[in-house]
Amino acid sequence: MLWLAVLLGVLIGVIGFGAIYQTLATRRDRHRFLPPGKLIEIEGSHWHYQIVGDGSPTVIVDSGAGGTHLDWQLVQPEVAKFTRVLTYDRAGYGWSDLSSEPRTAQQVVSELRQLLQKAEIEPPYVLVGMSLSGLFSRFFAYHYPEEVAGMVLVDVAHERMYEETPVEWVELNKRLEGLLTHVVPMMGRTGLLRLLVTFDALPLAAGLFQKFPPSMRPLAKALYSQTQFGITFAQESAAVSVSMNQAEQARQTKSFPDIPLLVLSAGKPNFDITQEVLEKLQELHADLASESSQGVHIVAHESGHAIQLDEPELVIDAIRQVVEKVRYGNTP
C-alpha cells in the first residue's frame, strides 16, 4: 500500500499548495483592484455600492447568483444619462463583506434597505432584478409597495418554476444546487476555482468573461476567484428554495403594487436550458408581468440568460420606459 500512501501525500501536498496560492493571490487582488464605488459600514460589515447620474426615480439594480455590480457596467453608464442609478455587491460578493446570515430573499431585502437608508438614497425606487434577484425585487415590492415606483425583471427566477417545468430539469437543478453547496467553497479555498476562472473554463459560466469589455476581464476574473465568492455562492444556492417559498407566501398574502413593470425573457437556450424549458420559463415570466395592470412581457430573441451582457440596449430601453412612465405617465 506504499503507492496509496504516496498518492495521498501528493494529493495533500497539492491541496495545501493550492490553499496557500489562493490566499496569496486573493490578497494580491485586493491590493491590485480597488473598489470603484463607496464602502459603507452597516452593523460592523462593509458594503460596496456605486451610484452615478442624477434625477428621480432612483434605479436600484441587483444581480443574479454569483453576480456583482460589474454585471451592469454596459447598462449603468447609459442609465445614468437619464436618471440616478445604484448598483451594489450583495454580502460576500465583490468588495462587500461575507455574512453569516442565510442568503434568503427576506435577509437580502433587509440588508438592501439598510444600505439605502444608511447611504441616504430616498425612494421612490425603480427596482431592477436579474435571475435570482428577481425574487428579491418582488419580495421588496410586496412588503414595501410605497417605496417602489416601477420594476424591470431580467430573465428572473420564478417561485413556481420547479413545479411547472419538466421533472428531469428540476432534478438536475436540485442536484446542481446540492453539488454547489458542498463543492464550490472547497474549490474556492484550494485555488481550483481560480484556475477554472483563469482559463474561462467554469462550467456554469462558460464564455461569461468574453461578454465583458477586454479592459474589465481581469477585474471580473479576480472577483470570481475570491475565496468568499465560493462560500457566498454556496450559501445562496442553499437558500434558493427558501427564497422561492418566501416569494410565494408574499404573493399569496400581499398585493403587488400597480406599477410600471417590464419583464424580459431570454430567447435562446443555454447551458442546461432546453427549448421546452425555455418556453415554460417564458410563460412563467408572462405570469409575472400579469401581476401589474401596467405589466409588459418581452422576449429577447437574440439573448441567453445574461440579457444585460448579450443585449444591454434592451435592458437600458426597458429601464428608460419604466422611468419615463413613473415621471410622466407614459405607457411603456
mmCIF file of C-alpha atoms in Angstrom:
data_model
loop_
_atom_site.group_PDB
_atom_site.id
_atom_site.type_symbol
_atom_site.label_atom_id
_atom_site.label_comp_id
_atom_site.label_asym_id
_atom_site.label_seq_id
_atom_site.Cartn_x
_atom_site.Cartn_y
_atom_site.Cartn_z
ATOM 1 C CA MET A 1 0.000 0.000 0.000
ATOM 2 C CA LEU A 2 3.039 2.253 -0.295
ATOM 3 C CA TRP A 3 1.731 3.666 -3.578
ATOM 4 C CA LEU A 4 -1.542 4.648 -1.863
ATOM 5 C CA ALA A 5 0.327 6.494 0.891
ATOM 6 C CA VAL A 6 2.442 8.289 -1.716
ATOM 7 C CA LEU A 7 -0.642 9.232 -3.730
ATOM 8 C CA LEU A 8 -2.365 10.518 -0.604
ATOM 9 C CA GLY A 9 0.711 12.527 0.334
ATOM 10 C CA VAL A 10 0.895 14.082 -3.123
ATOM 11 C CA LEU A 11 -2.823 14.926 -3.009
ATOM 12 C CA ILE A 12 -2.477 16.593 0.402
ATOM 13 C CA GLY A 13 0.540 18.498 -0.867
ATOM 14 C CA VAL A 14 -1.292 19.744 -3.952
ATOM 15 C CA ILE A 15 -4.300 20.838 -1.879
ATOM 16 C CA GLY A 16 -2.023 22.567 0.623
ATOM 17 C CA PHE A 17 -0.103 24.369 -2.107
ATOM 18 C CA GLY A 18 -3.371 25.398 -3.760
ATOM 19 C CA ALA A 19 -4.703 26.799 -0.486
ATOM 20 C CA ILE A 20 -1.540 28.842 0.083
ATOM 21 C CA TYR A 21 -1.592 30.099 -3.504
ATOM 22 C CA GLN A 22 -5.278 31.045 -3.183
ATOM 23 C CA THR A 23 -4.624 33.035 -0.008
ATOM 24 C CA LEU A 24 -1.708 34.938 -1.539
ATOM 25 C CA ALA A 25 -3.480 35.546 -4.859
ATOM 26 C CA THR A 26 -6.625 36.828 -3.128
ATOM 27 C CA ARG A 27 -4.518 39.222 -1.057
ATOM 28 C CA ARG A 28 -2.738 40.391 -4.213
ATOM 29 C CA ASP A 29 -6.049 41.006 -5.999
ATOM 30 C CA ARG A 30 -7.340 43.064 -3.066
ATOM 31 C CA HIS A 31 -4.358 45.409 -3.440
ATOM 32 C CA ARG A 32 -4.404 45.382 -7.229
ATOM 33 C CA PHE A 33 -8.097 46.162 -7.687
ATOM 34 C CA LEU A 34 -9.586 48.873 -5.511
ATOM 35 C CA PRO A 35 -13.368 49.353 -5.173
ATOM 36 C CA PRO A 36 -14.685 51.788 -7.807
ATOM 37 C CA GLY A 37 -17.604 52.835 -5.612
ATOM 38 C CA LYS A 38 -18.054 53.559 -1.918
ATOM 39 C CA LEU A 39 -17.746 51.305 1.098
ATOM 40 C CA ILE A 40 -20.302 51.867 3.834
ATOM 41 C CA GLU A 41 -20.336 50.209 7.254
ATOM 42 C CA ILE A 42 -23.553 48.640 8.497
ATOM 43 C CA GLU A 43 -23.574 46.724 11.776
ATOM 44 C CA GLY A 44 -19.839 46.087 11.558
ATOM 45 C CA SER A 45 -19.821 44.900 7.936
ATOM 46 C CA HIS A 46 -18.657 46.809 4.879
ATOM 47 C CA TRP A 47 -20.865 47.056 1.814
ATOM 48 C CA HIS A 48 -19.826 48.242 -1.608
ATOM 49 C CA TYR A 49 -22.095 50.296 -3.825
ATOM 50 C CA GLN A 50 -21.700 52.595 -6.803
ATOM 51 C CA ILE A 51 -24.093 55.406 -7.653
ATOM 52 C CA VAL A 52 -23.941 57.611 -10.742
ATOM 53 C CA GLY A 53 -26.250 60.012 -12.556
ATOM 54 C CA ASP A 54 -28.898 62.398 -11.291
ATOM 55 C CA GLY A 55 -32.666 62.511 -11.183
ATOM 56 C CA SER A 56 -35.646 60.678 -9.784
ATOM 57 C CA PRO A 57 -36.717 57.920 -9.513
ATOM 58 C CA THR A 58 -33.502 56.194 -8.451
ATOM 59 C CA VAL A 59 -32.882 52.893 -10.223
ATOM 60 C CA ILE A 60 -31.681 50.144 -7.843
ATOM 61 C CA VAL A 61 -30.020 47.244 -9.646
ATOM 62 C CA ASP A 62 -29.466 43.753 -8.218
ATOM 63 C CA SER A 63 -27.549 40.874 -9.807
ATOM 64 C CA GLY A 64 -28.162 37.169 -10.200
ATOM 65 C CA ALA A 65 -26.492 34.452 -8.124
ATOM 66 C CA GLY A 66 -22.741 34.960 -8.258
ATOM 67 C CA GLY A 67 -23.104 38.363 -9.896
ATOM 68 C CA THR A 68 -21.545 41.649 -8.848
ATOM 69 C CA HIS A 69 -22.068 45.277 -9.821
ATOM 70 C CA LEU A 70 -19.754 44.567 -12.789
ATOM 71 C CA ASP A 71 -22.577 42.682 -14.498
ATOM 72 C CA TRP A 72 -24.191 46.069 -15.169
ATOM 73 C CA GLN A 73 -21.247 48.059 -16.493
ATOM 74 C CA LEU A 74 -22.720 48.027 -20.019
ATOM 75 C CA VAL A 75 -26.043 49.267 -18.629
ATOM 76 C CA GLN A 76 -25.290 51.598 -15.729
ATOM 77 C CA PRO A 77 -23.443 54.359 -17.667
ATOM 78 C CA GLU A 78 -26.299 54.654 -20.171
ATOM 79 C CA VAL A 79 -28.994 54.693 -17.489
ATOM 80 C CA ALA A 80 -27.011 57.404 -15.686
ATOM 81 C CA LYS A 81 -27.623 59.672 -18.664
ATOM 82 C CA PHE A 82 -31.321 59.952 -17.764
ATOM 83 C CA THR A 83 -31.573 59.211 -14.015
ATOM 84 C CA ARG A 84 -29.672 58.219 -10.901
ATOM 85 C CA VAL A 85 -28.712 54.542 -10.754
ATOM 86 C CA LEU A 86 -27.241 52.433 -7.966
ATOM 87 C CA THR A 87 -25.516 49.082 -8.329
ATOM 88 C CA TYR A 88 -24.073 47.174 -5.389
ATOM 89 C CA ASP A 89 -22.402 43.954 -4.308
ATOM 90 C CA ARG A 90 -24.535 41.723 -2.116
ATOM 91 C CA ALA A 91 -22.874 40.406 1.043
ATOM 92 C CA GLY A 92 -19.948 38.152 0.148
ATOM 93 C CA TYR A 93 -19.571 39.292 -3.454
ATOM 94 C CA GLY A 94 -17.171 41.836 -4.907
ATOM 95 C CA TRP A 95 -15.969 44.215 -2.211
ATOM 96 C CA SER A 96 -18.789 43.520 0.267
ATOM 97 C CA ASP A 97 -18.024 41.505 3.392
ATOM 98 C CA LEU A 98 -19.228 37.969 3.970
ATOM 99 C CA SER A 99 -22.356 37.435 6.027
ATOM 100 C CA SER A 100 -23.176 34.596 8.380
ATOM 101 C CA GLU A 101 -26.906 35.133 7.831
ATOM 102 C CA PRO A 102 -28.849 32.814 5.464
ATOM 103 C CA ARG A 103 -28.938 34.340 1.970
ATOM 104 C CA THR A 104 -32.727 34.329 1.670
ATOM 105 C CA ALA A 105 -34.972 36.874 -0.034
ATOM 106 C CA GLN A 106 -36.066 38.248 3.322
ATOM 107 C CA GLN A 107 -32.477 38.697 4.533
ATOM 108 C CA VAL A 108 -31.221 40.235 1.277
ATOM 109 C CA VAL A 109 -34.076 42.752 1.159
ATOM 110 C CA SER A 110 -33.471 43.691 4.794
ATOM 111 C CA GLU A 111 -29.791 44.314 4.057
ATOM 112 C CA LEU A 112 -30.536 46.302 0.900
ATOM 113 C CA ARG A 113 -32.952 48.582 2.749
ATOM 114 C CA GLN A 114 -30.333 49.169 5.446
ATOM 115 C CA LEU A 115 -27.819 50.122 2.759
ATOM 116 C CA LEU A 116 -30.259 52.514 1.094
ATOM 117 C CA GLN A 117 -31.136 54.156 4.398
ATOM 118 C CA LYS A 118 -27.516 54.464 5.554
ATOM 119 C CA ALA A 119 -26.452 55.864 2.171
ATOM 120 C CA GLU A 120 -29.449 58.253 2.274
ATOM 121 C CA ILE A 121 -30.891 57.037 -1.022
ATOM 122 C CA GLU A 122 -34.515 58.086 -0.731
ATOM 123 C CA PRO A 123 -37.461 56.436 -2.527
ATOM 124 C CA PRO A 124 -39.201 56.176 -4.886
ATOM 125 C CA TYR A 125 -37.184 53.369 -6.470
ATOM 126 C CA VAL A 126 -37.290 51.548 -9.773
ATOM 127 C CA LEU A 127 -36.052 48.056 -8.915
ATOM 128 C CA VAL A 128 -34.134 46.022 -11.497
ATOM 129 C CA GLY A 129 -33.694 42.335 -10.666
ATOM 130 C CA MET A 130 -31.883 39.692 -12.701
ATOM 131 C CA SER A 131 -32.216 35.901 -12.348
ATOM 132 C CA LEU A 132 -32.272 35.003 -8.620
ATOM 133 C CA SER A 133 -32.577 38.643 -7.552
ATOM 134 C CA GLY A 134 -35.947 38.843 -9.292
ATOM 135 C CA LEU A 135 -37.273 37.058 -6.197
ATOM 136 C CA PHE A 136 -35.625 39.716 -4.046
ATOM 137 C CA SER A 137 -37.023 42.648 -6.065
ATOM 138 C CA ARG A 138 -40.554 41.293 -5.929
ATOM 139 C CA PHE A 139 -40.288 40.482 -2.211
ATOM 140 C CA PHE A 140 -39.238 44.106 -1.683
ATOM 141 C CA ALA A 141 -42.276 45.358 -3.622
ATOM 142 C CA TYR A 142 -44.742 43.098 -1.780
ATOM 143 C CA HIS A 143 -43.559 44.306 1.615
ATOM 144 C CA TYR A 144 -42.702 47.956 0.863
ATOM 145 C CA PRO A 145 -45.001 48.935 -2.031
ATOM 146 C CA GLU A 146 -44.956 52.608 -1.051
ATOM 147 C CA GLU A 147 -41.211 52.727 -1.836
ATOM 148 C CA VAL A 148 -41.371 51.053 -5.261
ATOM 149 C CA ALA A 149 -42.454 53.112 -8.270
ATOM 150 C CA GLY A 150 -41.538 50.682 -11.047
ATOM 151 C CA MET A 151 -39.709 47.453 -11.829
ATOM 152 C CA VAL A 152 -37.711 45.697 -14.556
ATOM 153 C CA LEU A 153 -37.183 41.930 -14.300
ATOM 154 C CA VAL A 154 -34.417 40.370 -16.403
ATOM 155 C CA ASP A 155 -34.850 36.627 -17.074
ATOM 156 C CA VAL A 156 -35.703 36.058 -13.435
ATOM 157 C CA ALA A 157 -36.348 33.045 -11.260
ATOM 158 C CA HIS A 158 -39.988 32.248 -10.581
ATOM 159 C CA GLU A 159 -41.207 30.785 -7.290
ATOM 160 C CA ARG A 160 -43.089 28.011 -9.128
ATOM 161 C CA MET A 161 -40.532 27.183 -11.775
ATOM 162 C CA TYR A 162 -39.669 23.861 -10.141
ATOM 163 C CA GLU A 163 -43.349 22.923 -10.119
ATOM 164 C CA GLU A 164 -44.077 23.951 -13.699
ATOM 165 C CA THR A 165 -41.005 22.753 -15.588
ATOM 166 C CA PRO A 166 -40.053 19.198 -16.680
ATOM 167 C CA VAL A 167 -39.120 16.863 -13.830
ATOM 168 C CA GLU A 168 -35.785 15.952 -15.408
ATOM 169 C CA TRP A 169 -34.688 19.613 -15.456
ATOM 170 C CA VAL A 170 -35.848 20.169 -11.878
ATOM 171 C CA GLU A 171 -33.940 17.123 -10.622
ATOM 172 C CA LEU A 172 -30.813 18.275 -12.466
ATOM 173 C CA ASN A 173 -31.049 21.738 -10.906
ATOM 174 C CA LYS A 174 -31.554 20.370 -7.412
ATOM 175 C CA ARG A 175 -28.550 18.067 -7.819
ATOM 176 C CA LEU A 176 -26.541 21.067 -9.008
ATOM 177 C CA GLU A 177 -27.665 23.105 -6.001
ATOM 178 C CA GLY A 178 -26.532 20.334 -3.677
ATOM 179 C CA LEU A 179 -23.216 19.994 -5.511
ATOM 180 C CA LEU A 180 -22.593 23.740 -5.489
ATOM 181 C CA THR A 181 -23.361 23.981 -1.785
ATOM 182 C CA HIS A 182 -20.650 21.491 -0.880
ATOM 183 C CA VAL A 183 -18.080 21.643 -3.692
ATOM 184 C CA VAL A 184 -17.731 25.310 -4.681
ATOM 185 C CA PRO A 185 -16.469 26.543 -1.279
ATOM 186 C CA MET A 186 -13.771 23.847 -1.303
ATOM 187 C CA MET A 187 -12.828 24.803 -4.877
ATOM 188 C CA GLY A 188 -12.536 28.407 -3.758
ATOM 189 C CA ARG A 189 -10.325 27.642 -0.765
ATOM 190 C CA THR A 190 -7.929 25.372 -2.695
ATOM 191 C CA GLY A 191 -7.448 27.568 -5.757
ATOM 192 C CA LEU A 192 -9.265 25.239 -8.156
ATOM 193 C CA LEU A 193 -11.984 27.817 -8.751
ATOM 194 C CA ARG A 194 -9.307 30.391 -9.550
ATOM 195 C CA LEU A 195 -7.716 28.010 -12.037
ATOM 196 C CA LEU A 196 -11.014 27.416 -13.851
ATOM 197 C CA VAL A 197 -11.813 31.138 -13.898
ATOM 198 C CA THR A 198 -8.341 31.993 -15.235
ATOM 199 C CA PHE A 199 -8.896 29.780 -18.283
ATOM 200 C CA ASP A 200 -12.600 30.729 -18.619
ATOM 201 C CA ALA A 201 -13.477 27.076 -18.018
ATOM 202 C CA LEU A 202 -16.055 27.467 -15.237
ATOM 203 C CA PRO A 203 -18.806 25.001 -16.296
ATOM 204 C CA LEU A 204 -21.762 27.122 -15.153
ATOM 205 C CA ALA A 205 -20.305 30.291 -16.665
ATOM 206 C CA ALA A 206 -18.694 29.144 -19.890
ATOM 207 C CA GLY A 207 -17.895 32.161 -22.062
ATOM 208 C CA LEU A 208 -19.057 34.601 -19.382
ATOM 209 C CA PHE A 209 -15.876 36.653 -19.253
ATOM 210 C CA GLN A 210 -15.840 37.120 -23.030
ATOM 211 C CA LYS A 211 -19.034 39.140 -22.621
ATOM 212 C CA PHE A 212 -17.184 41.775 -20.590
ATOM 213 C CA PRO A 213 -15.139 44.501 -22.325
ATOM 214 C CA PRO A 214 -11.458 43.416 -22.522
ATOM 215 C CA SER A 215 -10.399 46.102 -20.032
ATOM 216 C CA MET A 216 -12.769 44.675 -17.404
ATOM 217 C CA ARG A 217 -11.958 40.979 -17.734
ATOM 218 C CA PRO A 218 -9.006 40.852 -15.292
ATOM 219 C CA LEU A 219 -11.109 42.534 -12.599
ATOM 220 C CA ALA A 220 -14.127 40.285 -13.258
ATOM 221 C CA LYS A 221 -11.947 37.177 -13.038
ATOM 222 C CA ALA A 222 -10.359 38.415 -9.816
ATOM 223 C CA LEU A 223 -13.762 38.871 -8.181
ATOM 224 C CA TYR A 224 -14.988 35.440 -9.286
ATOM 225 C CA SER A 225 -11.763 33.865 -7.959
ATOM 226 C CA GLN A 226 -12.120 35.123 -4.403
ATOM 227 C CA THR A 227 -12.449 32.580 -1.607
ATOM 228 C CA GLN A 228 -15.525 34.406 -0.310
ATOM 229 C CA PHE A 229 -17.168 34.135 -3.730
ATOM 230 C CA GLY A 230 -17.295 30.342 -3.475
ATOM 231 C CA ILE A 231 -18.646 30.488 0.072
ATOM 232 C CA THR A 232 -21.349 33.022 -0.799
ATOM 233 C CA PHE A 233 -22.391 31.259 -3.998
ATOM 234 C CA ALA A 234 -22.892 28.091 -1.981
ATOM 235 C CA GLN A 235 -24.889 29.998 0.662
ATOM 236 C CA GLU A 236 -27.222 31.444 -1.973
ATOM 237 C CA SER A 237 -27.602 28.083 -3.702
ATOM 238 C CA ALA A 238 -28.600 26.501 -0.401
ATOM 239 C CA ALA A 239 -31.223 29.219 0.190
ATOM 240 C CA VAL A 240 -32.929 29.212 -3.235
ATOM 241 C CA SER A 241 -35.874 27.054 -2.169
ATOM 242 C CA VAL A 242 -36.422 29.161 0.955
ATOM 243 C CA SER A 243 -36.389 32.347 -1.132
ATOM 244 C CA MET A 244 -38.924 30.815 -3.507
ATOM 245 C CA ASN A 245 -41.173 29.901 -0.579
ATOM 246 C CA GLN A 246 -40.892 33.415 0.837
ATOM 247 C CA ALA A 247 -41.836 34.943 -2.521
ATOM 248 C CA GLU A 248 -44.752 32.519 -2.902
ATOM 249 C CA GLN A 249 -46.053 33.312 0.572
ATOM 250 C CA ALA A 250 -45.796 37.042 -0.057
ATOM 251 C CA ARG A 251 -47.651 36.666 -3.344
ATOM 252 C CA GLN A 252 -50.475 34.771 -1.670
ATOM 253 C CA THR A 253 -50.877 37.200 1.229
ATOM 254 C CA LYS A 254 -49.977 40.614 -0.199
ATOM 255 C CA SER A 255 -50.882 42.641 -3.277
ATOM 256 C CA PHE A 256 -48.281 43.522 -5.856
ATOM 257 C CA PRO A 257 -48.322 47.299 -6.440
ATOM 258 C CA ASP A 258 -49.897 48.571 -9.658
ATOM 259 C CA ILE A 259 -46.648 49.935 -11.091
ATOM 260 C CA PRO A 260 -44.935 50.054 -14.491
ATOM 261 C CA LEU A 261 -43.426 46.591 -14.895
ATOM 262 C CA LEU A 262 -41.341 45.225 -17.759
ATOM 263 C CA VAL A 263 -40.366 41.540 -17.729
ATOM 264 C CA LEU A 264 -37.625 40.384 -20.120
ATOM 265 C CA SER A 265 -37.124 36.719 -21.039
ATOM 266 C CA ALA A 266 -34.145 35.047 -22.695
ATOM 267 C CA GLY A 267 -34.892 33.941 -26.235
ATOM 268 C CA LYS A 268 -32.012 31.487 -26.610
ATOM 269 C CA PRO A 269 -31.409 28.315 -24.581
ATOM 270 C CA ASN A 270 -28.036 27.971 -22.896
ATOM 271 C CA PHE A 271 -26.235 25.513 -20.602
ATOM 272 C CA ASP A 272 -28.932 23.110 -19.302
ATOM 273 C CA ILE A 273 -31.902 25.031 -20.723
ATOM 274 C CA THR A 274 -33.695 23.092 -23.477
ATOM 275 C CA GLN A 275 -36.207 24.701 -25.817
ATOM 276 C CA GLU A 276 -39.035 23.103 -23.825
ATOM 277 C CA VAL A 277 -37.752 24.559 -20.558
ATOM 278 C CA LEU A 278 -37.104 27.931 -22.197
ATOM 279 C CA GLU A 279 -40.703 28.196 -23.408
ATOM 280 C CA LYS A 280 -42.058 27.225 -19.994
ATOM 281 C CA LEU A 281 -39.889 29.873 -18.307
ATOM 282 C CA GLN A 282 -41.184 32.446 -20.794
ATOM 283 C CA GLU A 283 -44.748 31.510 -19.807
ATOM 284 C CA LEU A 284 -43.851 31.987 -16.144
ATOM 285 C CA HIS A 285 -42.367 35.393 -16.926
ATOM 286 C CA ALA A 286 -45.602 36.365 -18.671
ATOM 287 C CA ASP A 287 -47.350 35.357 -15.452
ATOM 288 C CA LEU A 288 -45.149 37.786 -13.516
ATOM 289 C CA ALA A 289 -45.979 40.599 -15.946
ATOM 290 C CA SER A 290 -49.657 39.996 -15.246
ATOM 291 C CA GLU A 291 -49.180 40.934 -11.585
ATOM 292 C CA SER A 292 -49.495 44.600 -12.580
ATOM 293 C CA SER A 293 -52.088 46.102 -14.913
ATOM 294 C CA GLN A 294 -49.134 48.010 -16.395
ATOM 295 C CA GLY A 295 -47.050 44.872 -16.893
ATOM 296 C CA VAL A 296 -45.437 44.055 -20.238
ATOM 297 C CA HIS A 297 -43.585 40.851 -21.194
ATOM 298 C CA ILE A 298 -40.823 40.976 -23.829
ATOM 299 C CA VAL A 299 -38.742 38.095 -25.222
ATOM 300 C CA ALA A 300 -35.127 38.997 -26.054
ATOM 301 C CA HIS A 301 -34.805 36.704 -29.055
ATOM 302 C CA GLU A 302 -31.047 37.160 -29.511
ATOM 303 C CA SER A 303 -30.094 36.734 -25.850
ATOM 304 C CA GLY A 304 -29.251 33.943 -23.499
ATOM 305 C CA HIS A 305 -29.735 34.241 -19.755
ATOM 306 C CA ALA A 306 -27.462 37.278 -19.239
ATOM 307 C CA ILE A 307 -29.508 39.748 -21.297
ATOM 308 C CA GLN A 308 -27.724 42.719 -19.707
ATOM 309 C CA LEU A 309 -24.491 41.472 -21.292
ATOM 310 C CA ASP A 310 -25.886 39.955 -24.521
ATOM 311 C CA GLU A 311 -28.237 42.805 -25.453
ATOM 312 C CA PRO A 312 -27.662 45.614 -22.941
ATOM 313 C CA GLU A 313 -29.592 48.069 -25.099
ATOM 314 C CA LEU A 314 -32.815 46.109 -24.412
ATOM 315 C CA VAL A 315 -32.325 46.406 -20.659
ATOM 316 C CA ILE A 316 -31.422 50.094 -20.946
ATOM 317 C CA ASP A 317 -34.533 50.767 -23.013
ATOM 318 C CA ALA A 318 -36.739 48.817 -20.583
ATOM 319 C CA ILE A 319 -35.422 50.872 -17.666
ATOM 320 C CA ARG A 320 -35.898 54.085 -19.632
ATOM 321 C CA GLN A 321 -39.511 53.202 -20.422
ATOM 322 C CA VAL A 322 -40.311 52.478 -16.777
ATOM 323 C CA VAL A 323 -38.562 55.650 -15.561
ATOM 324 C CA GLU A 324 -40.476 57.760 -18.081
ATOM 325 C CA LYS A 325 -43.751 56.121 -17.080
ATOM 326 C CA VAL A 326 -43.031 56.971 -13.425
ATOM 327 C CA ARG A 327 -42.126 60.548 -14.311
ATOM 328 C CA TYR A 328 -44.636 61.412 -16.979
ATOM 329 C CA GLY A 329 -47.296 58.699 -17.011
ATOM 330 C CA ASN A 330 -46.278 57.377 -20.460
ATOM 331 C CA THR A 331 -47.329 53.799 -21.136
ATOM 332 C CA PRO A 332 -44.295 51.527 -21.534
#
